[in-house]
Coordinates of C-alpha atoms in Angstrom, one line a residue:
M28 CA 10.2 -12.4 4.0
G29 CA 10.7 -13.0 7.6
R30 CA 13.7 -11.6 9.9
G31 CA 15.4 -14.8 9.4
E32 CA 15.7 -14.2 5.8
R33 CA 16.8 -10.7 5.8
G34 CA 20.5 -11.2 6.5
A35 CA 20.7 -13.5 3.2
L36 CA 20.1 -10.4 1.0
S37 CA 23.5 -8.7 2.0
N38 CA 25.2 -11.7 0.8
R39 CA 24.1 -11.3 -2.9
V40 CA 27.0 -10.1 -5.1
P41 CA 26.0 -7.5 -7.9
P42 CA 26.2 -9.2 -11.4
P43 CA 29.3 -8.6 -13.2
G44 CA 29.1 -5.2 -15.5
A45 CA 25.6 -4.5 -13.8
A46 CA 26.2 -0.8 -14.4
A47 CA 26.0 0.0 -18.3
A48 CA 27.8 2.9 -19.7
G49 CA 25.9 6.3 -19.4
T50 CA 24.0 5.1 -16.3
A51 CA 24.4 5.8 -12.6
P52 CA 26.4 2.9 -11.0
G53 CA 24.0 0.5 -9.1
M54 CA 20.9 1.5 -11.3
A55 CA 21.2 -0.2 -14.8
A56 CA 20.1 -3.8 -15.3
P57 CA 22.1 -5.9 -17.8
W58 CA 19.8 -6.1 -20.6
E59 CA 20.7 -2.9 -22.4
D60 CA 21.7 -5.2 -25.5
V61 CA 18.3 -6.6 -25.6
L62 CA 16.1 -3.5 -25.6
R63 CA 17.1 -2.6 -29.1
D64 CA 16.5 -6.5 -30.6
G65 CA 13.1 -6.0 -32.1
P66 CA 12.5 -9.8 -33.0
A67 CA 13.8 -10.9 -29.6
I68 CA 11.5 -8.6 -27.8
Q69 CA 8.6 -9.5 -30.1
E70 CA 9.0 -13.2 -29.1
A71 CA 9.9 -12.6 -25.5
A72 CA 6.6 -10.5 -25.1
A73 CA 4.4 -13.3 -26.4
V74 CA 6.1 -15.9 -23.9
A75 CA 5.6 -13.4 -21.0
V76 CA 1.8 -13.0 -21.7
D77 CA 1.2 -16.6 -21.8
A78 CA 3.4 -17.2 -18.8
A79 CA 1.5 -14.5 -16.8
L80 CA -1.8 -16.3 -17.9
L81 CA -0.3 -19.6 -16.8
Q82 CA 1.0 -18.2 -13.5
G83 CA -2.4 -16.4 -12.5
V84 CA -1.3 -12.9 -13.0
L85 CA -4.8 -12.1 -13.9
M86 CA -7.4 -9.3 -13.6
R87 CA -11.3 -9.2 -14.7
T88 CA -11.8 -7.0 -17.5
E89 CA -13.3 -3.5 -17.4
G90 CA -16.4 -4.7 -19.3
R91 CA -17.1 -7.4 -17.2
P92 CA -15.8 -6.7 -13.7
N93 CA -17.8 -8.9 -11.6
D94 CA -17.5 -12.2 -13.4
S95 CA -14.6 -14.3 -14.1
D96 CA -15.7 -15.8 -17.7
V97 CA -13.6 -13.2 -19.4
V98 CA -10.2 -12.5 -17.8
N99 CA -7.1 -11.0 -19.0
F100 CA -3.4 -10.5 -17.6
A101 CA -2.8 -7.8 -15.2
P102 CA -0.5 -5.4 -16.9
F103 CA 3.4 -5.9 -16.2
T104 CA 6.7 -5.0 -17.2
L105 CA 8.6 -7.4 -19.9
L106 CA 11.8 -7.1 -18.2
P107 CA 12.6 -6.9 -14.4
S108 CA 13.9 -3.5 -13.3
A109 CA 16.9 -2.8 -11.7
V110 CA 16.8 -1.9 -7.9
P111 CA 20.0 -0.8 -5.8
S112 CA 20.6 -3.8 -3.3
A113 CA 21.6 -1.3 -0.6
L114 CA 18.2 0.4 -0.6
F115 CA 16.3 -2.8 -1.1
E116 CA 17.9 -4.1 2.0
Q117 CA 17.0 -0.7 4.0
A118 CA 13.4 -0.8 2.9
Y119 CA 13.2 -4.6 4.5
A120 CA 15.3 -3.4 7.6
V121 CA 13.0 -0.6 8.5
Q122 CA 9.5 -2.3 7.9
Q123 CA 9.0 -3.7 11.6
D124 CA 9.9 -0.2 12.9
F125 CA 7.0 1.2 10.6
N126 CA 4.7 -1.6 11.9
M127 CA 5.6 -0.7 15.6
L128 CA 5.0 3.0 14.6
V129 CA 1.6 2.4 12.9
D130 CA 0.6 0.3 16.0
A131 CA 1.8 3.0 18.4
I132 CA -0.1 5.9 16.6
S133 CA -3.3 3.7 16.6
Q134 CA -3.3 3.5 20.3
N135 CA -2.6 7.2 20.9
K136 CA -6.0 9.2 20.8
E137 CA -4.6 12.4 21.8
F138 CA -2.0 12.4 19.0
L139 CA -4.6 11.4 16.4
E140 CA -6.9 14.0 17.8
H141 CA -4.3 16.8 17.8
T142 CA -2.9 15.9 14.4
L143 CA -6.1 15.6 12.7
A144 CA -7.8 18.3 14.4
S145 CA -7.7 20.9 11.4
T146 CA -8.3 18.3 8.8
I147 CA -11.6 17.0 10.2
E148 CA -12.7 20.8 10.1
V149 CA -12.5 20.7 6.3
D150 CA -12.4 17.0 5.1
D151 CA -15.9 15.3 6.1
F152 CA -14.6 11.8 5.1
T153 CA -11.8 12.0 7.9
A154 CA -14.1 13.6 10.1
R155 CA -16.8 10.6 9.7
L156 CA -13.9 8.1 10.4
F157 CA -12.8 10.0 13.5
R158 CA -16.4 10.2 14.8
I159 CA -16.7 6.5 14.6
H160 CA -13.2 6.2 16.5
T161 CA -14.4 8.4 19.4
Q162 CA -17.7 6.7 19.6
V163 CA -16.0 3.3 19.9
L164 CA -13.5 4.4 22.4
E165 CA -16.3 5.9 24.6
E166 CA -18.3 2.7 24.5
G167 CA -15.1 0.8 25.3
L168 CA -13.2 -1.6 23.0
A169 CA -14.6 -4.9 22.5
Q170 CA -11.7 -5.9 20.3
S171 CA -8.7 -7.1 22.2
V172 CA -6.5 -8.7 19.3
F173 CA -5.4 -6.1 16.6
L174 CA -4.2 -7.0 13.3
G175 CA -2.1 -4.6 10.9
I176 CA -1.3 -5.3 7.3
N177 CA 0.6 -2.3 5.8
R178 CA 2.7 -1.3 2.5
S179 CA 5.1 1.2 2.9
D180 CA 6.0 2.6 -0.7
Y181 CA 9.3 4.2 -1.9
M182 CA 11.1 5.7 -4.6
F183 CA 14.9 6.1 -5.2
D184 CA 15.5 9.7 -5.3
S185 CA 18.5 10.5 -7.5
G186 CA 19.5 13.4 -5.4
V187 CA 21.8 16.2 -6.1
D188 CA 24.9 14.0 -6.8
G189 CA 23.1 11.3 -8.4
T190 CA 23.5 8.9 -5.5
P191 CA 20.1 7.0 -5.2
A192 CA 18.4 7.5 -1.8
L193 CA 15.6 5.5 -0.2
K194 CA 12.4 8.1 0.2
Q195 CA 9.1 7.0 1.4
I196 CA 6.1 8.2 -0.5
E197 CA 3.3 7.0 1.9
I198 CA 2.5 3.9 4.0
N199 CA -0.9 2.2 3.1
T200 CA -2.6 1.0 6.4
I201 CA -6.0 -0.2 4.6
A202 CA -6.6 -2.5 1.6
A203 CA -2.8 -2.5 0.6
S204 CA -3.1 -4.6 -2.6
F205 CA -1.0 -6.7 -5.0
G206 CA 0.4 -8.9 -2.4
G207 CA -1.1 -12.0 -4.4
L208 CA -0.6 -11.2 -8.1
T209 CA 3.1 -10.1 -7.3
S210 CA 3.8 -13.4 -5.6
R211 CA 3.2 -14.6 -9.3
T212 CA 5.3 -12.3 -11.4
V213 CA 8.9 -13.7 -10.2
A214 CA 8.3 -16.9 -12.4
V215 CA 7.0 -14.7 -15.3
H216 CA 10.1 -12.6 -15.4
G217 CA 12.3 -15.6 -14.8
Q218 CA 10.9 -17.2 -17.7
V219 CA 11.3 -14.0 -19.9
L220 CA 14.9 -13.7 -19.0
K221 CA 15.7 -17.5 -19.9
V222 CA 14.1 -17.0 -23.3
L223 CA 16.2 -14.1 -23.8
G224 CA 19.4 -16.1 -23.2
K225 CA 20.0 -14.9 -19.6
P226 CA 19.4 -17.8 -17.4
Q227 CA 22.1 -16.6 -14.8
E228 CA 20.3 -13.4 -14.2
A229 CA 17.0 -15.3 -14.0
S230 CA 18.6 -17.2 -11.2
R231 CA 19.3 -14.0 -9.2
L232 CA 15.4 -13.0 -8.9
L233 CA 14.5 -13.1 -5.4
P234 CA 11.7 -15.4 -4.4
N235 CA 8.6 -13.4 -3.0
N236 CA 5.4 -14.5 -1.7
P237 CA 3.5 -11.7 0.3
S238 CA 0.3 -13.5 0.1
R239 CA 1.6 -16.2 2.5
G240 CA 2.7 -13.6 4.7
L241 CA -0.6 -11.7 4.9
A242 CA -2.3 -15.0 5.4
L243 CA -0.1 -15.8 8.2
G244 CA -1.1 -12.5 10.1
I245 CA -4.7 -13.1 9.3
A246 CA -4.4 -16.7 10.5
K247 CA -2.5 -15.6 13.9
A248 CA -5.3 -13.0 14.5
W249 CA -8.1 -15.7 13.8
E250 CA -6.3 -18.2 16.3
L251 CA -6.0 -15.6 19.1
Y252 CA -9.6 -14.7 18.7
G253 CA -10.0 -18.1 20.1
C254 CA -13.2 -19.6 18.1
P255 CA -12.3 -22.6 15.9
S256 CA -15.6 -22.3 14.0
A257 CA -15.6 -18.7 13.4
V258 CA -14.8 -17.4 9.8
V259 CA -12.8 -14.6 8.2
M260 CA -14.6 -12.0 6.5
F261 CA -13.1 -10.3 3.3
L262 CA -15.0 -7.0 2.9
V263 CA -15.0 -6.3 -0.8
E264 CA -16.0 -3.6 -3.2
E265 CA -18.9 -3.6 -5.5
V266 CA -16.8 -3.7 -8.4
Q267 CA -14.4 -6.7 -8.0
R268 CA -11.8 -6.5 -10.9
N269 CA -8.8 -7.4 -8.8
I270 CA -10.3 -10.6 -7.2
F271 CA -7.5 -12.7 -8.1
D272 CA -5.2 -10.7 -6.1
Q273 CA -7.7 -11.3 -3.2
R274 CA -8.0 -15.0 -4.0
C275 CA -4.4 -15.6 -3.4
V276 CA -4.7 -14.9 0.1
E277 CA -7.9 -16.3 0.7
N278 CA -6.5 -19.6 -0.9
E279 CA -3.5 -19.6 1.8
L280 CA -6.3 -19.4 4.3
W281 CA -8.4 -22.2 2.9
N282 CA -5.2 -24.4 2.9
R283 CA -4.9 -23.8 6.8
N284 CA -8.5 -24.8 7.0
I285 CA -9.7 -21.5 7.9
A286 CA -13.1 -20.7 6.2
V287 CA -13.4 -17.4 4.3
I288 CA -16.5 -15.4 3.2
R289 CA -16.8 -12.3 1.0
K290 CA -19.2 -9.6 1.9
R291 CA -19.7 -6.0 0.8
F292 CA -20.8 -3.2 3.0
R293 CA -24.4 -3.5 1.9
D294 CA -24.4 -7.3 3.1
V295 CA -23.2 -6.2 6.5
F296 CA -25.8 -3.5 6.8
E297 CA -28.6 -6.0 5.8
K298 CA -27.5 -9.1 7.6
G299 CA -24.8 -8.2 10.1
S300 CA -25.5 -8.3 13.9
L301 CA -23.8 -8.4 17.4
D302 CA -25.0 -10.5 20.5
E303 CA -24.8 -9.3 24.0
A304 CA -21.1 -9.9 24.2
R305 CA -20.6 -7.9 20.9
R306 CA -19.4 -10.8 18.7
L307 CA -20.4 -10.3 15.0
Y308 CA -22.3 -12.6 13.2
M309 CA -23.0 -12.8 9.3
D310 CA -25.9 -15.1 8.1
G311 CA -25.6 -16.9 11.4
Q312 CA -21.7 -17.4 11.4
E313 CA -19.3 -15.8 13.9
V314 CA -16.8 -13.5 12.3
A315 CA -13.3 -13.6 13.9
V316 CA -11.5 -11.4 11.4
V317 CA -12.7 -8.7 9.0
Y318 CA -10.1 -7.9 6.4
Y319 CA -10.8 -4.6 4.7
R320 CA -10.3 -4.5 0.8
E321 CA -12.8 -1.7 0.5
G322 CA -13.5 1.5 2.5
Y323 CA -10.5 3.8 1.9
V324 CA -12.1 6.4 0.0
P325 CA -15.5 8.6 0.2
S326 CA -17.1 7.1 -2.8
N327 CA -17.2 3.6 -0.8
Y328 CA -19.7 5.0 1.5
N329 CA -23.4 5.9 1.5
E330 CA -25.4 6.2 4.8
Q331 CA -26.1 2.5 5.1
N332 CA -22.2 2.0 4.7
W333 CA -21.2 4.1 7.2
E334 CA -23.7 2.4 9.7
A335 CA -22.1 -1.0 8.5
R336 CA -18.9 0.4 9.3
L337 CA -19.9 1.4 12.8
L338 CA -21.3 -2.0 13.4
L339 CA -18.0 -3.5 12.4
E340 CA -16.0 -1.2 14.6
R341 CA -18.3 -1.9 17.8
S342 CA -17.7 -5.4 17.3
R343 CA -15.4 -8.1 19.0
A344 CA -14.0 -9.2 15.6
V345 CA -10.4 -8.3 14.7
K346 CA -10.6 -5.7 12.2
C347 CA -7.8 -5.2 9.6
P348 CA -7.4 -2.4 9.9
D349 CA -9.5 -0.8 12.9
I350 CA -10.5 2.5 12.3
A351 CA -7.7 4.2 14.4
T352 CA -5.1 2.2 12.2
Q353 CA -6.9 3.7 9.0
L354 CA -6.4 7.2 10.6
A355 CA -2.8 6.6 11.4
G356 CA -2.2 6.1 7.5
T357 CA -3.6 9.7 6.5
K358 CA -1.1 12.1 4.8
K359 CA -1.7 14.6 7.8
V360 CA -0.2 12.0 10.2
Q361 CA 2.6 11.3 7.8
Q362 CA 3.5 15.2 7.7
E363 CA 3.2 15.4 11.5
L364 CA 5.6 12.3 11.9
S365 CA 8.4 14.6 10.2
R366 CA 8.4 17.1 12.8
P367 CA 11.4 17.2 15.2
G368 CA 10.6 15.3 18.3
T369 CA 7.4 13.6 17.1
L370 CA 8.8 10.0 16.5
E371 CA 10.7 10.2 19.8
R372 CA 7.6 11.1 21.7
L373 CA 5.6 7.9 20.0
L374 CA 8.4 5.7 20.2
P375 CA 10.2 6.2 23.6
G376 CA 13.4 4.0 24.1
H377 CA 13.6 3.0 20.2
A378 CA 16.1 5.6 19.3
E379 CA 17.7 3.3 16.3
A380 CA 14.1 2.5 15.1
V381 CA 13.5 6.4 15.1
T382 CA 16.8 6.9 13.2
R383 CA 16.0 4.2 10.5
I384 CA 12.5 5.7 10.0
R385 CA 13.7 9.2 9.8
A386 CA 16.3 8.5 6.9
T387 CA 13.4 7.4 4.8
F388 CA 11.5 10.8 5.0
A389 CA 11.2 13.1 2.2
G390 CA 10.7 16.8 2.9
L391 CA 7.1 17.1 4.3
Y392 CA 5.3 20.5 4.9
S393 CA 2.2 21.5 6.8
L394 CA -0.4 23.8 5.3
E395 CA -2.0 24.8 8.6
M396 CA -3.5 28.2 8.8
G397 CA -0.9 30.9 10.1
A398 CA 2.5 32.2 9.3
E399 CA 4.4 28.6 8.7
G400 CA 1.5 27.4 6.4
D401 CA 1.5 30.9 4.5
K402 CA 5.2 30.6 4.0
V403 CA 5.0 26.9 2.7
A404 CA 2.2 27.9 0.2
A405 CA 4.0 30.9 -1.1
M406 CA 7.0 28.7 -1.5
A407 CA 5.1 26.0 -3.4
I408 CA 3.4 28.5 -5.7
A409 CA 6.7 30.1 -6.6
D410 CA 8.4 26.8 -7.6
P411 CA 5.5 24.1 -8.2
D412 CA 7.9 21.7 -9.9
R413 CA 9.9 21.0 -6.6
F414 CA 6.6 19.7 -4.8
V415 CA 3.9 17.4 -4.9
L416 CA 0.4 18.2 -3.2
K417 CA -1.5 15.5 -1.6
P418 CA -4.9 15.4 -0.3
Q419 CA -6.1 12.9 2.6
R420 CA -6.8 10.2 -0.2
E421 CA -5.7 6.6 -0.8
G422 CA -6.3 4.7 -4.3
G423 CA -4.0 6.8 -6.5
G424 CA -4.6 9.4 -9.1
N425 CA -5.2 12.1 -6.5
N426 CA -2.0 14.0 -6.2
L427 CA -1.4 17.4 -7.9
Y428 CA 1.8 18.4 -9.6
G429 CA 3.6 21.5 -11.4
E430 CA 0.9 23.9 -12.9
E431 CA -2.2 22.1 -11.4
L432 CA -0.7 22.3 -8.1
R433 CA 0.0 26.1 -8.6
Q434 CA -3.5 26.8 -9.7
V435 CA -5.1 24.8 -6.8
L436 CA -3.0 26.3 -4.1
E437 CA -3.4 29.8 -5.5
K438 CA -7.3 29.2 -5.2
I439 CA -7.1 27.9 -1.6
R440 CA -4.1 29.6 -0.3
D441 CA -6.2 31.8 2.3
S442 CA -8.9 29.3 2.9
P443 CA -8.9 26.6 5.6
Q444 CA -9.4 24.3 2.8
R445 CA -5.7 24.0 2.4
T446 CA -5.2 22.2 5.7
S447 CA -6.8 18.9 4.0
Y448 CA -3.7 18.9 2.1
I449 CA 0.0 18.3 2.8
L450 CA 3.0 19.4 0.6
M451 CA 5.8 17.0 0.0
D452 CA 9.3 17.4 -1.8
K453 CA 8.8 15.8 -5.2
I454 CA 11.2 12.6 -5.4
K455 CA 13.3 12.6 -8.6
P456 CA 14.0 8.9 -9.6
R457 CA 16.5 8.0 -12.5
P458 CA 14.4 6.6 -15.4
A459 CA 15.4 3.2 -16.9
M460 CA 13.9 1.9 -20.4
N461 CA 11.4 -1.0 -20.4
Y462 CA 8.5 -2.4 -22.0
L463 CA 5.0 -1.9 -20.5
L464 CA 2.9 -5.1 -21.4
R465 CA -0.9 -4.3 -21.3
A466 CA -3.7 -6.1 -23.1
H467 CA -4.8 -4.5 -26.4
S468 CA -1.9 -2.2 -26.3
P469 CA 1.0 -1.7 -28.9
L470 CA 4.5 -3.1 -27.8
Q471 CA 6.6 0.0 -27.4
V472 CA 9.5 0.8 -25.3
S473 CA 9.1 3.6 -22.4
E474 CA 11.1 5.5 -20.1
C475 CA 9.9 4.3 -16.8
I476 CA 10.4 5.0 -13.1
S477 CA 9.7 2.3 -10.2
E478 CA 8.1 2.5 -6.8
L479 CA 9.1 -0.3 -4.4
G480 CA 6.5 -1.5 -1.5
I481 CA 7.3 -3.6 1.3
F482 CA 4.5 -5.5 3.1
G483 CA 4.6 -5.4 6.9
V484 CA 2.2 -7.7 9.1
Y485 CA 1.8 -7.3 12.9
V486 CA -0.4 -8.7 15.5
R487 CA -1.0 -7.2 18.8
Q488 CA -2.8 -9.1 21.8
G489 CA -3.7 -6.5 24.4
S490 CA -0.3 -4.7 24.7
E491 CA 1.8 -7.5 23.6
L492 CA 3.0 -7.6 19.9
V493 CA 3.0 -11.4 19.2
L494 CA 3.8 -10.8 15.6
N495 CA 6.0 -8.1 13.8
E496 CA 7.4 -9.1 10.3
A497 CA 8.3 -7.8 6.8
V498 CA 6.5 -10.5 4.6
G499 CA 7.4 -9.3 1.0
H500 CA 7.6 -6.6 -1.6
L501 CA 5.9 -5.1 -4.6
L502 CA 7.7 -3.4 -7.4
R503 CA 5.4 -1.2 -9.6
T504 CA 6.6 0.6 -12.9
K505 CA 5.3 3.6 -15.0
A506 CA 6.2 5.5 -17.8
V507 CA 7.5 8.8 -16.9
E508 CA 4.7 10.8 -18.2
H509 CA 2.3 9.6 -15.7
A510 CA 2.9 11.3 -12.6
D511 CA 0.5 9.5 -10.3
G512 CA -1.5 6.3 -9.8
G513 CA -1.2 2.7 -8.9
V514 CA -1.9 -0.6 -10.9
A515 CA -5.6 -0.7 -9.9
A516 CA -5.9 2.9 -10.8
G517 CA -4.8 1.9 -14.4
V518 CA -1.4 3.7 -14.6
A519 CA 1.6 1.5 -13.0
V520 CA 2.1 -2.1 -13.9
L521 CA 3.5 -5.2 -12.0
D522 CA 7.3 -5.6 -12.0
T523 CA 10.1 -7.6 -10.1
P524 CA 13.3 -6.2 -8.8
Y525 CA 16.7 -7.1 -10.0
L526 CA 19.2 -6.3 -7.4
V527 CA 22.3 -4.5 -8.4

């Protein structure tokens, strides 16, 4: 969704009687009646699964993750979830600011060095990334076009008085997924609502096609690279269950007559090369853009893969992301951004953007060695249910809560190891009832919470931002008993927002 479409959202009127009895205004969807109608739910679920298969909301199976002979539907909610329209609009309105911020951080070596200094001491993965970053800068950047694809994730905190507020969980600057499959789920939920006798509500579901927007950014970077015969390389994992999500973006590029190749780190190690101008070649083909869907966790790397990463970073090809932009998405940077004055230093002359960004921050606390960090650790140990302990990791399933948080912090409270974590206020969204549809799982109603992600795309040539857009959204929903984890991690499911 580009800038031109953003204003259209504010003209949407909430459906009549959207807030059902016993729930906070602005958070209930108008299908409380349906949730208790067993036969109608059974029929709708059967229709929903077939609709998902028809629309291509697909994943490969766990048993056969690298071939498409057997596939199944990606897990999703039976019904769209209610999202407060004001918060939805706020999330879109701040996305271009976040794009600008990530881009500014990626160009500020001193800020990254200062912010990550203690983390590098205790976290080998961040240290290796930073070493490559430093090496590439010392050699001199060959890359002159920069492409950022990120996804900023939020929850709706119910607050003390029950008024929902938009609070950022994190920003993903590498391999932000599900822009493809979420482009297909609106049609599925529209069909379900019609089957349940709610055609008017079905017509209110917003169109959403992040895969087109992601492809637009990649295509712009490819064009600015300036070699019409060059290809776009998707750098992919060894295990590729989520291939259809990637194919959505890939097909958008083929539709623009931009050739796409899919390679793994090991292919780059074996067959990648640079010429004297540091142009990147794979099997004799020049590569204009490297789009990472891999490389965000330590398990993605062995020594050969680190060498391949260095080769890619040294090249002239447009990396999405380059290593500085990956570092800009670390949890430690997130925590540093919440310190008074930091945003103003990174975005001078952008006071309104700073205000919009800061409004989305939850409480973030440093665990640096020293009196301040000691105080923070003691506060969390005393009241662990108020907080989340986050390591410098992407991919879901890494955060610590409650008793586990307390145990880990007690163990490392006096050790520099604690600086590899940040502490964040726990966001407390208001749950709603829904059905989570998963292959081979019984149909049962669950108490659920949702997480809204906004996809951002920007392209910079030299020092000029030539593209800066919010290009779509992703709503993921999980049962409240699951504290952490994304769709690929097997906990949250795909959803569609219903604005109220």
